[in-house]
Amino acid sequence: MPKTSPVSVGLIGAGRIGSFHGETVARRLVDADLVAIADPAPDAAAKLAKNLEVDAAYTDIADLLAHPGLEAVIIATPARFHTNVLVQAAEAGKAIFCEKPMALTLDEADRATAAAKAAGVPLQVGFNRRWDQAFAEGRTAIDAGKIGTPQLIRSLTRDPGPFGADPEKIPLWTIFYETLIHDFDTLLWLNPGARPVEVYAAADALVRPDSRDKGFLDTAVVTIRFDNGSVAVAEANFSALYGYDIRGEVFGSAGMVTMGDVRRSSMTLFDANGVSNDTWRRDTDHFIHGYTAQLASFVRSVRGEGVAHAPTGADARNALAIALACIDSVKTKSAVSMLS
Amino acid sequence: MPKTSPVSVGLIGAGRIGSFHGETVARRLVDADLVAIADPAPDAAAKLAKNLEVDAAYTDIADLLAHPGLEAVIIATPARFHTNVLVQAAEAGKAIFCEKPMALTLDEADRATAAAKAAGVPLQVGFNRRWDQAFAEGRTAIDAGKIGTPQLIRSLTRDPGPFGADPEKIPLWTIFYETLIHDFDTLLWLNPGARPVEVYAAADALVRPDSRDKGFLDTAVVTIRFDNGSVAVAEANFSALYGYDIRGEVFGSAGMVTMGDVRRSSMTLFDANGVSNDTWRRDTDHFIHGYTAQLASFVRSVRGEGVAHAPTGADARNALAIALACIDSVKTKSAVSMLS
Amino acid sequence: MPKTSPVSVGLIGAGRIGSFHGETVARRLVDADLVAIADPAPDAAAKLAKNLEVDAAYTDIADLLAHPGLEAVIIATPARFHTNVLVQAAEAGKAIFCEKPMALTLDEADRATAAAKAAGVPLQVGFNRRWDQAFAEGRTAIDAGKIGTPQLIRSLTRDPGPFGADPEKIPLWTIFYETLIHDFDTLLWLNPGARPVEVYAAADALVRPDSRDKGFLDTAVVTIRFDNGSVAVAEANFSALYGYDIRGEVFGSAGMVTMGDVRRSSMTLFDANGVSNDTWRRDTDHFIHGYTAQLASFVRSVRGEGVAHAPTGADARNALAIALACIDSVKTKSAVSMLS
Amino acid sequence: MPKTSPVSVGLIGAGRIGSFHGETVARRLVDADLVAIADPAPDAAAKLAKNLEVDAAYTDIADLLAHPGLEAVIIATPARFHTNVLVQAAEAGKAIFCEKPMALTLDEADRATAAAKAAGVPLQVGFNRRWDQAFAEGRTAIDAGKIGTPQLIRSLTRDPGPFGADPEKIPLWTIFYETLIHDFDTLLWLNPGARPVEVYAAADALVRPDSRDKGFLDTAVVTIRFDNGSVAVAEANFSALYGYDIRGEVFGSAGMVTMGDVRRSSMTLFDANGVSNDTWRRDTDHFIHGYTAQLASFVRSVRGEGVAHAPTGADARNALAIALACIDSVKTKSAVSMLS
């Protein structure tokens, strides 16, 4: 009885999220094998490869792409390298899962999408929130017409605090390019068919006001008007002391759906201090099942199965366009039109 | 044993909320008597007076103000009359509870406050949300430092749908003057000491798009930047099919408080359709205890007792200033500075 | 215009709950006047009367019953005096609100009911849970058939801890006579028409095991089988460190309703410790609106208006019968039949 | 680089839960291979083997046990065969995961445990609730002393309705042997170190009263007294129209933990009917992560790693002892002592 053989996957980038994705492929997906890891940092790939029992570790991406039998890659490098690596992988004929943001300019986004298209390879972008059960159920309810036409939408990302990174090592505009890009995709995805027409962004360094004069931003509120009249608010902060808080809300002509809960589980403690719940402290805990479903869906794509809701290069471009409008809005201190 | 005698209260305006306030004084407050009602509409005051077993009904406010022994008035006329009636009552030496908005211009607001001050009478404005238990507990937690410094704030008002009013009979800018004014006060009150510096408002007729070209607005999202760096979002819609939805959220450097729930009570039904809760459908049901506490506090003011958190004329002016900035923002399609 | 005059109420018993009921009549009910207070303890009635601005204070119940114009009494003495006081009040022609338990034996219960009937006066018993909004909504859902036929029912009472009373001053079987009697009434009321057929009670001194050998009981679990096949569990404990916890659950052939929440309000705090809510710590806070509704309904009864769900002498007898069966079950360490 | 090779697992019993466990091994566990399936029903094993891409299918258990390289078995036959199959597998030297109940008599339980011990093979029993995140967190809180000493405990199982099985095909006492056995294990596990001393069970056919006279039971309430004074209630029903409802509650001297929620996710719908959540309708959906964790832990045991909280043969015996006492209690209509 011939068996379906697992998809051979290579990981590019052995940092925090790359390591986690590698672990997912190696430990949580039966129908995929992690066969090679590449990272330019000496030892990074080798160390992770040893942990995950992977045979091949490289410091050169080209070597990974040349790994025998490799069918697909997961791109988890720093964001500024995403497009080039993606194009390189596409040209090597590999199926591509690329972490967000896929690109930092619209031209790069177009180049990435074109490369995948030219190579005829699947391209999926890491908007993991679509794979979370609650968000997926929310979209299903919206598609079923249960809330009517969306009118007011909210998506927020609050990273768990205390914020301990060095603001100087964080690229400018990260809050838009890397954090809120999730919310922009979520807002677009939960407002099917609507196009943004105007963006107004208020952003500041409230967590680290000492870094404000260097352009660091850790807090932002973005208002987006869509061509169906709906108005969305995306919001982010880098230091939620209570945990990793991801929520969405879509209010429409017939009702509302809300999604997301920072509580870890239904386990509730009642004691002399009142009623309490533990919270999610890491995205990789909160969304472990969503992250796994995301890569499982990518594996199905590689096998040629259609996957509903897999974010495409076009989706990445649409979210990026809002991020770029936000940056423009912050620079000009005014609302920015997205028409034309 | 001499007893404290009840405060004698007159009601001006026998419409929906006036009738409800009258009923509160007559039926739910032991230490106040509703002694007179005035409404220019023939029979309106008389009919309500009969229902509430009040002896005196007038069509002329001056007559009500001359009612023997009258100590205080509740002003619940249409908003455009508030200031003039307030000044008239102050000049007659009556303690004043005035529904929001106290005025429609900053000059009127100043005139109202000055009149009350000149007459030496208490002046309380109808920002009832401050008296709701959850919002009051939220403010207490903020004052106790439990969330640190406010950074991201949200307040929303969604009136229960379906919207059945005639848009042509609703004054222009009502969503800012009469609906969101509650949220503006709430945001100011939950962000103690902060002053708004910039406002951006997106508003539209999404519930009744057929009335858009007449300037009718039923949906709005307002972003407010404060001088402590915090950013607030106020949001309103006139037709929440699921009920009367009032919520607040204050996120700060040390945590967050959330307030408000559209669910009626802890009674939860589990049946073949899943899990469900009934919702609040009217402000006067949802906030009956808050509305009662509000007038009880006013009665204490009349008796000369200090009342924490009672909204003053200055509070009314501060909320109005944001509403006016919103109108300006909608007209100019741009962010509006509130720094003079 | 003739006005409805307030009902003249006398309070018998100026202890904790009596004082609270007195305050409700004096301060929270417009259509009732607290005109007299009686308590045998020197100064108890006088002190409360002064606080509540009541003119008449007595140490002799007969004097209170002779107070001019008195229409109704609230009986809030220690439980063992309830029946005699009730009969005395009935014979004086006064409408009667009696705290639970109305009696400690079935004979006394019958005597009490007969006295009220003979005098033609209203008799309402203090099963306040029926007036709580969530429990009332639960009963409404059951009456509407939303859960089908009840099959599994739960009612619990957990008094706020830490338990600080002196076990030696608490009458034997108090947990059944005074605490669980609420749950027995609730179970009967939420299972309309069903009659208990068998009772099994497990009870112990877990909070104060040092008092176990004196017969003190602070924890109990009671199983009740009804003639419609349903099985109920009533449960009590004297020391819930997290607050005053009152809940109910009715599971039936078509669904379930649950009622009760120890959380104080929707105000929720999110901080470095996770998510938390404050809790109810006193019955008089948790059920203040229910307690008020209860006495408002009694006042309506006194005025001759019919009041749905007002607990009668028969209801008190039915709950007592279960309490007595529990005591028998504990004594015999076996299930006790309630079929005579 | 030598890799850890997957554990070779054989499945015995290709019914509903066996198929699901087989799928878990084949599709959700990277470090285990499903290598053979046995079921006496013609084609049952072959059909499942084809679906799961497993090469070997047998109708004879002995053949499966002789499968080359087989290291472990999952026993998911009808309950009455569990012990014999378990002993047979132990004698063949295979590691054993056995669905609950491990045995139907205490002698069989002892025989099963002894066989595994004699063979020196791991034995884990399918009490899956221990692997559910909320229940595991509850136990952790209890171990940390957060609720003090347990006093009142509750565990319930309500299978999703409508009940569609044929009561005549369900073995007698199934509600105790197969349903409540989960709750008995949960109660023992959440009350560490306590031993049951008395059991009282009320059971009936409320879902299918037409089958009552044949001894069918679909509803039960069990009271268990423990030697630490705590009292537990276990409760089951075969037809919860609102879904698959599994909950636990442990109240102690310092607080309480509650666990379990029939709501599917945080996605909440607000519409004209109020607020609602979808519910879990199948155990294999509700507990998919718990079921997976359970078998992952078994695989670790097979590899010789210690696994905390894995239910042993002794645990199975302890839960069974309560089930047997329940049957005795129902037969004798009285409380049954577990001492002796």
PDB file of C-alpha atoms in Angstrom, chain B residues 114-310:
ATOM      1  CA  ALA B 114     -21.527  81.559  35.481  1.00  0.00           C
ATOM      2  CA  ALA B 115     -25.238  81.780  36.198  1.00  0.00           C
ATOM      3  CA  ALA B 116     -25.128  78.871  38.625  1.00  0.00           C
ATOM      4  CA  LYS B 117     -22.080  80.287  40.292  1.00  0.00           C
ATOM      5  CA  ALA B 118     -23.605  83.729  40.597  1.00  0.00           C
ATOM      6  CA  ALA B 119     -26.728  82.259  42.149  1.00  0.00           C
ATOM      7  CA  GLY B 120     -24.733  80.001  44.450  1.00  0.00           C
ATOM      8  CA  VAL B 121     -26.751  76.949  43.450  1.00  0.00           C
ATOM      9  CA  PRO B 122     -25.538  73.393  42.837  1.00  0.00           C
ATOM     10  CA  LEU B 123     -25.257  72.436  39.160  1.00  0.00           C
ATOM     11  CA  GLN B 124     -25.007  68.794  38.134  1.00  0.00           C
ATOM     12  CA  VAL B 125     -24.992  67.506  34.551  1.00  0.00           C
ATOM     13  CA  GLY B 126     -26.552  64.220  33.425  1.00  0.00           C
ATOM     14  CA  PHE B 127     -23.474  62.156  32.662  1.00  0.00           C
ATOM     15  CA  ASN B 128     -25.087  59.088  34.169  1.00  0.00           C
ATOM     16  CA  ARG B 129     -22.353  56.641  33.239  1.00  0.00           C
ATOM     17  CA  ARG B 130     -20.277  57.868  36.176  1.00  0.00           C
ATOM     18  CA  TRP B 131     -22.916  56.386  38.474  1.00  0.00           C
ATOM     19  CA  ASP B 132     -22.981  52.961  36.930  1.00  0.00           C
ATOM     20  CA  GLN B 133     -21.378  50.470  39.302  1.00  0.00           C
ATOM     21  CA  ALA B 134     -18.903  49.001  36.809  1.00  0.00           C
ATOM     22  CA  PHE B 135     -17.702  52.375  35.549  1.00  0.00           C
ATOM     23  CA  ALA B 136     -17.417  53.680  39.099  1.00  0.00           C
ATOM     24  CA  GLU B 137     -15.345  50.651  40.074  1.00  0.00           C
ATOM     25  CA  GLY B 138     -13.179  51.215  37.000  1.00  0.00           C
ATOM     26  CA  ARG B 139     -12.455  54.768  38.042  1.00  0.00           C
ATOM     27  CA  THR B 140     -11.669  53.578  41.563  1.00  0.00           C
ATOM     28  CA  ALA B 141      -9.146  51.077  40.211  1.00  0.00           C
ATOM     29  CA  ILE B 142      -7.539  53.769  38.068  1.00  0.00           C
ATOM     30  CA  ASP B 143      -7.321  56.138  41.013  1.00  0.00           C
ATOM     31  CA  ALA B 144      -5.713  53.362  43.016  1.00  0.00           C
ATOM     32  CA  GLY B 145      -2.985  53.106  40.388  1.00  0.00           C
ATOM     33  CA  LYS B 146      -3.926  49.597  39.385  1.00  0.00           C
ATOM     34  CA  ILE B 147      -3.445  50.163  35.680  1.00  0.00           C
ATOM     35  CA  GLY B 148      -0.628  52.713  35.896  1.00  0.00           C
ATOM     36  CA  THR B 149      -0.770  55.600  33.450  1.00  0.00           C
ATOM     37  CA  PRO B 150      -3.588  55.429  30.896  1.00  0.00           C
ATOM     38  CA  GLN B 151      -2.314  54.907  27.338  1.00  0.00           C
ATOM     39  CA  LEU B 152      -5.194  53.552  25.265  1.00  0.00           C
ATOM     40  CA  ILE B 153      -8.803  54.266  26.127  1.00  0.00           C
ATOM     41  CA  ARG B 154     -12.092  53.239  24.584  1.00  0.00           C
ATOM     42  CA  SER B 155     -15.654  54.275  25.209  1.00  0.00           C
ATOM     43  CA  LEU B 156     -18.600  53.316  23.069  1.00  0.00           C
ATOM     44  CA  THR B 157     -22.310  53.934  22.862  1.00  0.00           C
ATOM     45  CA  ARG B 158     -24.490  51.801  20.685  1.00  0.00           C
ATOM     46  CA  ASP B 159     -28.163  52.545  20.943  1.00  0.00           C
ATOM     47  CA  PRO B 160     -30.526  49.602  20.659  1.00  0.00           C
ATOM     48  CA  GLY B 161     -31.875  48.915  17.197  1.00  0.00           C
ATOM     49  CA  PRO B 162     -33.623  48.720  14.946  1.00  0.00           C
ATOM     50  CA  PHE B 163     -33.380  52.470  14.514  1.00  0.00           C
ATOM     51  CA  GLY B 164     -36.943  53.665  14.095  1.00  0.00           C
ATOM     52  CA  ALA B 165     -36.741  57.443  14.339  1.00  0.00           C
ATOM     53  CA  ASP B 166     -37.192  59.901  11.524  1.00  0.00           C
ATOM     54  CA  PRO B 167     -33.736  61.200  10.576  1.00  0.00           C
ATOM     55  CA  GLU B 168     -35.266  64.485   9.451  1.00  0.00           C
ATOM     56  CA  LYS B 169     -36.477  65.207  12.958  1.00  0.00           C
ATOM     57  CA  ILE B 170     -33.068  64.661  14.515  1.00  0.00           C
ATOM     58  CA  PRO B 171     -30.990  67.843  14.822  1.00  0.00           C
ATOM     59  CA  LEU B 172     -27.720  67.932  12.907  1.00  0.00           C
ATOM     60  CA  TRP B 173     -24.684  66.636  14.790  1.00  0.00           C
ATOM     61  CA  THR B 174     -26.825  64.851  17.367  1.00  0.00           C
ATOM     62  CA  ILE B 175     -24.394  61.916  17.380  1.00  0.00           C
ATOM     63  CA  PHE B 176     -21.722  64.240  18.803  1.00  0.00           C
ATOM     64  CA  TYR B 177     -23.833  66.619  20.901  1.00  0.00           C
ATOM     65  CA  GLU B 178     -26.078  64.059  22.526  1.00  0.00           C
ATOM     66  CA  THR B 179     -24.691  60.553  22.081  1.00  0.00           C
ATOM     67  CA  LEU B 180     -20.911  60.720  22.082  1.00  0.00           C
ATOM     68  CA  ILE B 181     -20.945  63.520  24.636  1.00  0.00           C
ATOM     69  CA  HIS B 182     -21.387  60.683  27.157  1.00  0.00           C
ATOM     70  CA  ASP B 183     -18.279  58.973  25.840  1.00  0.00           C
ATOM     71  CA  PHE B 184     -16.290  62.204  25.828  1.00  0.00           C
ATOM     72  CA  ASP B 185     -17.122  62.744  29.472  1.00  0.00           C
ATOM     73  CA  THR B 186     -16.326  59.125  30.248  1.00  0.00           C
ATOM     74  CA  LEU B 187     -12.955  59.338  28.516  1.00  0.00           C
ATOM     75  CA  LEU B 188     -12.065  62.539  30.342  1.00  0.00           C
ATOM     76  CA  TRP B 189     -13.241  61.130  33.648  1.00  0.00           C
ATOM     77  CA  LEU B 190     -11.315  57.872  33.258  1.00  0.00           C
ATOM     78  CA  ASN B 191      -8.151  59.765  32.272  1.00  0.00           C
ATOM     79  CA  PRO B 192      -7.962  62.078  35.264  1.00  0.00           C
ATOM     80  CA  GLY B 193      -6.136  65.322  34.645  1.00  0.00           C
ATOM     81  CA  ALA B 194      -5.437  64.733  30.972  1.00  0.00           C
ATOM     82  CA  ARG B 195      -6.394  67.351  28.411  1.00  0.00           C
ATOM     83  CA  PRO B 196      -7.335  66.590  24.803  1.00  0.00           C
ATOM     84  CA  VAL B 197      -4.964  68.045  22.249  1.00  0.00           C
ATOM     85  CA  GLU B 198      -6.181  66.678  18.916  1.00  0.00           C
ATOM     86  CA  VAL B 199      -9.373  65.131  17.581  1.00  0.00           C
ATOM     87  CA  TYR B 200     -10.058  63.196  14.407  1.00  0.00           C
ATOM     88  CA  ALA B 201     -13.620  62.115  13.660  1.00  0.00           C
ATOM     89  CA  ALA B 202     -14.935  59.757  11.002  1.00  0.00           C
ATOM     90  CA  ALA B 203     -18.713  59.810  10.762  1.00  0.00           C
ATOM     91  CA  ASP B 204     -21.292  58.555   8.336  1.00  0.00           C
ATOM     92  CA  ALA B 205     -24.899  57.527   7.798  1.00  0.00           C
ATOM     93  CA  LEU B 206     -24.558  53.752   7.644  1.00  0.00           C
ATOM     94  CA  VAL B 207     -27.823  52.876   9.330  1.00  0.00           C
ATOM     95  CA  ARG B 208     -29.754  55.283   7.140  1.00  0.00           C
ATOM     96  CA  PRO B 209     -27.585  55.936   4.084  1.00  0.00           C
ATOM     97  CA  ASP B 210     -30.633  57.445   2.386  1.00  0.00           C
ATOM     98  CA  SER B 211     -30.317  60.391   4.756  1.00  0.00           C
ATOM     99  CA  ARG B 212     -26.614  60.917   4.238  1.00  0.00           C
ATOM    100  CA  ASP B 213     -27.024  63.768   1.819  1.00  0.00           C
ATOM    101  CA  LYS B 214     -29.055  65.692   4.377  1.00  0.00           C
ATOM    102  CA  GLY B 215     -26.152  65.596   6.773  1.00  0.00           C
ATOM    103  CA  PHE B 216     -27.598  62.896   8.994  1.00  0.00           C
ATOM    104  CA  LEU B 217     -24.958  60.899  10.874  1.00  0.00           C
ATOM    105  CA  ASP B 218     -25.657  57.670  12.748  1.00  0.00           C
ATOM    106  CA  THR B 219     -22.183  56.158  13.044  1.00  0.00           C
ATOM    107  CA  ALA B 220     -18.971  57.747  14.256  1.00  0.00           C
ATOM    108  CA  VAL B 221     -15.469  56.875  15.347  1.00  0.00           C
ATOM    109  CA  VAL B 222     -13.459  59.568  17.101  1.00  0.00           C
ATOM    110  CA  THR B 223      -9.762  59.485  17.918  1.00  0.00           C
ATOM    111  CA  ILE B 224      -8.631  61.818  20.679  1.00  0.00           C
ATOM    112  CA  ARG B 225      -5.019  62.480  21.624  1.00  0.00           C
ATOM    113  CA  PHE B 226      -4.382  63.707  25.144  1.00  0.00           C
ATOM    114  CA  ASP B 227      -1.541  65.751  26.543  1.00  0.00           C
ATOM    115  CA  ASN B 228      -0.337  62.783  28.609  1.00  0.00           C
ATOM    116  CA  GLY B 229       0.252  60.907  25.374  1.00  0.00           C
ATOM    117  CA  SER B 230      -2.743  58.638  25.734  1.00  0.00           C
ATOM    118  CA  VAL B 231      -4.960  58.013  22.744  1.00  0.00           C
ATOM    119  CA  ALA B 232      -8.679  57.429  23.115  1.00  0.00           C
ATOM    120  CA  VAL B 233     -11.301  56.126  20.736  1.00  0.00           C
ATOM    121  CA  ALA B 234     -14.966  56.999  21.148  1.00  0.00           C
ATOM    122  CA  GLU B 235     -17.445  55.188  18.990  1.00  0.00           C
ATOM    123  CA  ALA B 236     -21.185  55.341  18.437  1.00  0.00           C
ATOM    124  CA  ASN B 237     -23.904  53.793  16.320  1.00  0.00           C
ATOM    125  CA  PHE B 238     -27.669  54.305  16.460  1.00  0.00           C
ATOM    126  CA  SER B 239     -28.776  50.759  15.721  1.00  0.00           C
ATOM    127  CA  ALA B 240     -27.304  47.849  17.638  1.00  0.00           C
ATOM    128  CA  LEU B 241     -29.774  45.074  16.871  1.00  0.00           C
ATOM    129  CA  TYR B 242     -28.597  43.145  19.910  1.00  0.00           C
ATOM    130  CA  GLY B 243     -29.394  45.828  22.451  1.00  0.00           C
ATOM    131  CA  TYR B 244     -28.068  48.778  24.364  1.00  0.00           C
ATOM    132  CA  ASP B 245     -24.311  48.395  24.376  1.00  0.00           C
ATOM    133  CA  ILE B 246     -22.202  50.650  26.589  1.00  0.00           C
ATOM    134  CA  ARG B 247     -18.601  49.712  27.228  1.00  0.00           C
ATOM    135  CA  GLY B 248     -15.370  51.243  28.368  1.00  0.00           C
ATOM    136  CA  GLU B 249     -11.758  50.101  28.393  1.00  0.00           C
ATOM    137  CA  VAL B 250      -8.687  51.771  29.833  1.00  0.00           C
ATOM    138  CA  PHE B 251      -5.307  50.268  29.090  1.00  0.00           C
ATOM    139  CA  GLY B 252      -2.319  51.603  30.954  1.00  0.00           C
ATOM    140  CA  SER B 253       1.308  51.045  31.746  1.00  0.00           C
ATOM    141  CA  ALA B 254       0.419  48.506  34.451  1.00  0.00           C
ATOM    142  CA  GLY B 255      -2.749  46.880  33.188  1.00  0.00           C
ATOM    143  CA  MET B 256      -6.273  47.398  31.971  1.00  0.00           C
ATOM    144  CA  VAL B 257      -9.815  47.776  33.217  1.00  0.00           C
ATOM    145  CA  THR B 258     -12.871  46.958  31.148  1.00  0.00           C
ATOM    146  CA  MET B 259     -16.421  47.962  32.018  1.00  0.00           C
ATOM    147  CA  GLY B 260     -19.866  47.258  30.653  1.00  0.00           C
ATOM    148  CA  ASP B 261     -21.795  44.240  29.454  1.00  0.00           C
ATOM    149  CA  VAL B 262     -24.845  44.105  27.254  1.00  0.00           C
ATOM    150  CA  ARG B 263     -25.958  40.886  28.966  1.00  0.00           C
ATOM    151  CA  ARG B 264     -28.968  41.514  31.244  1.00  0.00           C
ATOM    152  CA  SER B 265     -27.963  39.271  34.110  1.00  0.00           C
ATOM    153  CA  SER B 266     -26.034  36.161  34.995  1.00  0.00           C
ATOM    154  CA  MET B 267     -28.983  34.034  33.876  1.00  0.00           C
ATOM    155  CA  THR B 268     -27.663  32.008  30.974  1.00  0.00           C
ATOM    156  CA  LEU B 269     -29.653  29.712  28.737  1.00  0.00           C
ATOM    157  CA  PHE B 270     -28.120  26.601  27.220  1.00  0.00           C
ATOM    158  CA  ASP B 271     -30.260  24.976  24.559  1.00  0.00           C
ATOM    159  CA  ALA B 272     -30.130  23.342  21.158  1.00  0.00           C
ATOM    160  CA  ASN B 273     -28.850  26.621  19.699  1.00  0.00           C
ATOM    161  CA  GLY B 274     -25.909  26.828  22.095  1.00  0.00           C
ATOM    162  CA  VAL B 275     -25.388  29.236  24.962  1.00  0.00           C
ATOM    163  CA  SER B 276     -27.215  32.543  25.147  1.00  0.00           C
ATOM    164  CA  ASN B 277     -27.992  35.555  27.293  1.00  0.00           C
ATOM    165  CA  ASP B 278     -30.696  38.148  27.035  1.00  0.00           C
ATOM    166  CA  THR B 279     -29.524  41.709  26.602  1.00  0.00           C
ATOM    167  CA  TRP B 280     -30.354  45.174  27.777  1.00  0.00           C
ATOM    168  CA  ARG B 281     -32.717  46.854  25.368  1.00  0.00           C
ATOM    169  CA  ARG B 282     -33.230  50.241  27.040  1.00  0.00           C
ATOM    170  CA  ASP B 283     -30.939  52.666  28.827  1.00  0.00           C
ATOM    171  CA  THR B 284     -33.561  53.075  31.523  1.00  0.00           C
ATOM    172  CA  ASP B 285     -33.400  49.352  32.273  1.00  0.00           C
ATOM    173  CA  HIS B 286     -29.633  48.954  31.949  1.00  0.00           C
ATOM    174  CA  PHE B 287     -28.839  52.000  34.023  1.00  0.00           C
ATOM    175  CA  ILE B 288     -31.841  52.177  36.333  1.00  0.00           C
ATOM    176  CA  HIS B 289     -29.636  51.959  39.397  1.00  0.00           C
ATOM    177  CA  GLY B 290     -27.140  54.420  37.936  1.00  0.00           C
ATOM    178  CA  TYR B 291     -29.903  56.859  37.025  1.00  0.00           C
ATOM    179  CA  THR B 292     -31.282  56.562  40.538  1.00  0.00           C
ATOM    180  CA  ALA B 293     -27.866  57.034  42.132  1.00  0.00           C
ATOM    181  CA  GLN B 294     -27.340  60.074  39.949  1.00  0.00           C
ATOM    182  CA  LEU B 295     -30.448  61.830  41.232  1.00  0.00           C
ATOM    183  CA  ALA B 296     -29.845  60.652  44.783  1.00  0.00           C
ATOM    184  CA  SER B 297     -26.468  62.345  44.601  1.00  0.00           C
ATOM    185  CA  PHE B 298     -28.090  65.479  43.248  1.00  0.00           C
ATOM    186  CA  VAL B 299     -30.474  65.476  46.187  1.00  0.00           C
ATOM    187  CA  ARG B 300     -27.510  65.207  48.531  1.00  0.00           C
ATOM    188  CA  SER B 301     -25.934  68.185  46.769  1.00  0.00           C
ATOM    189  CA  VAL B 302     -29.084  70.197  47.269  1.00  0.00           C
ATOM    190  CA  ARG B 303     -28.826  69.385  50.956  1.00  0.00           C
ATOM    191  CA  GLY B 304     -25.316  70.703  50.979  1.00  0.00           C
ATOM    192  CA  GLU B 305     -23.498  67.421  51.156  1.00  0.00           C
ATOM    193  CA  GLY B 306     -20.418  67.084  48.978  1.00  0.00           C
ATOM    194  CA  VAL B 307     -20.738  64.544  46.215  1.00  0.00           C
ATOM    195  CA  ALA B 308     -17.697  62.960  44.637  1.00  0.00           C
ATOM    196  CA  HIS B 309     -17.753  62.500  40.877  1.00  0.00           C
ATOM    197  CA  ALA B 310     -20.801  64.668  40.289  1.00  0.00           C
TER     198      ALA B 310
END
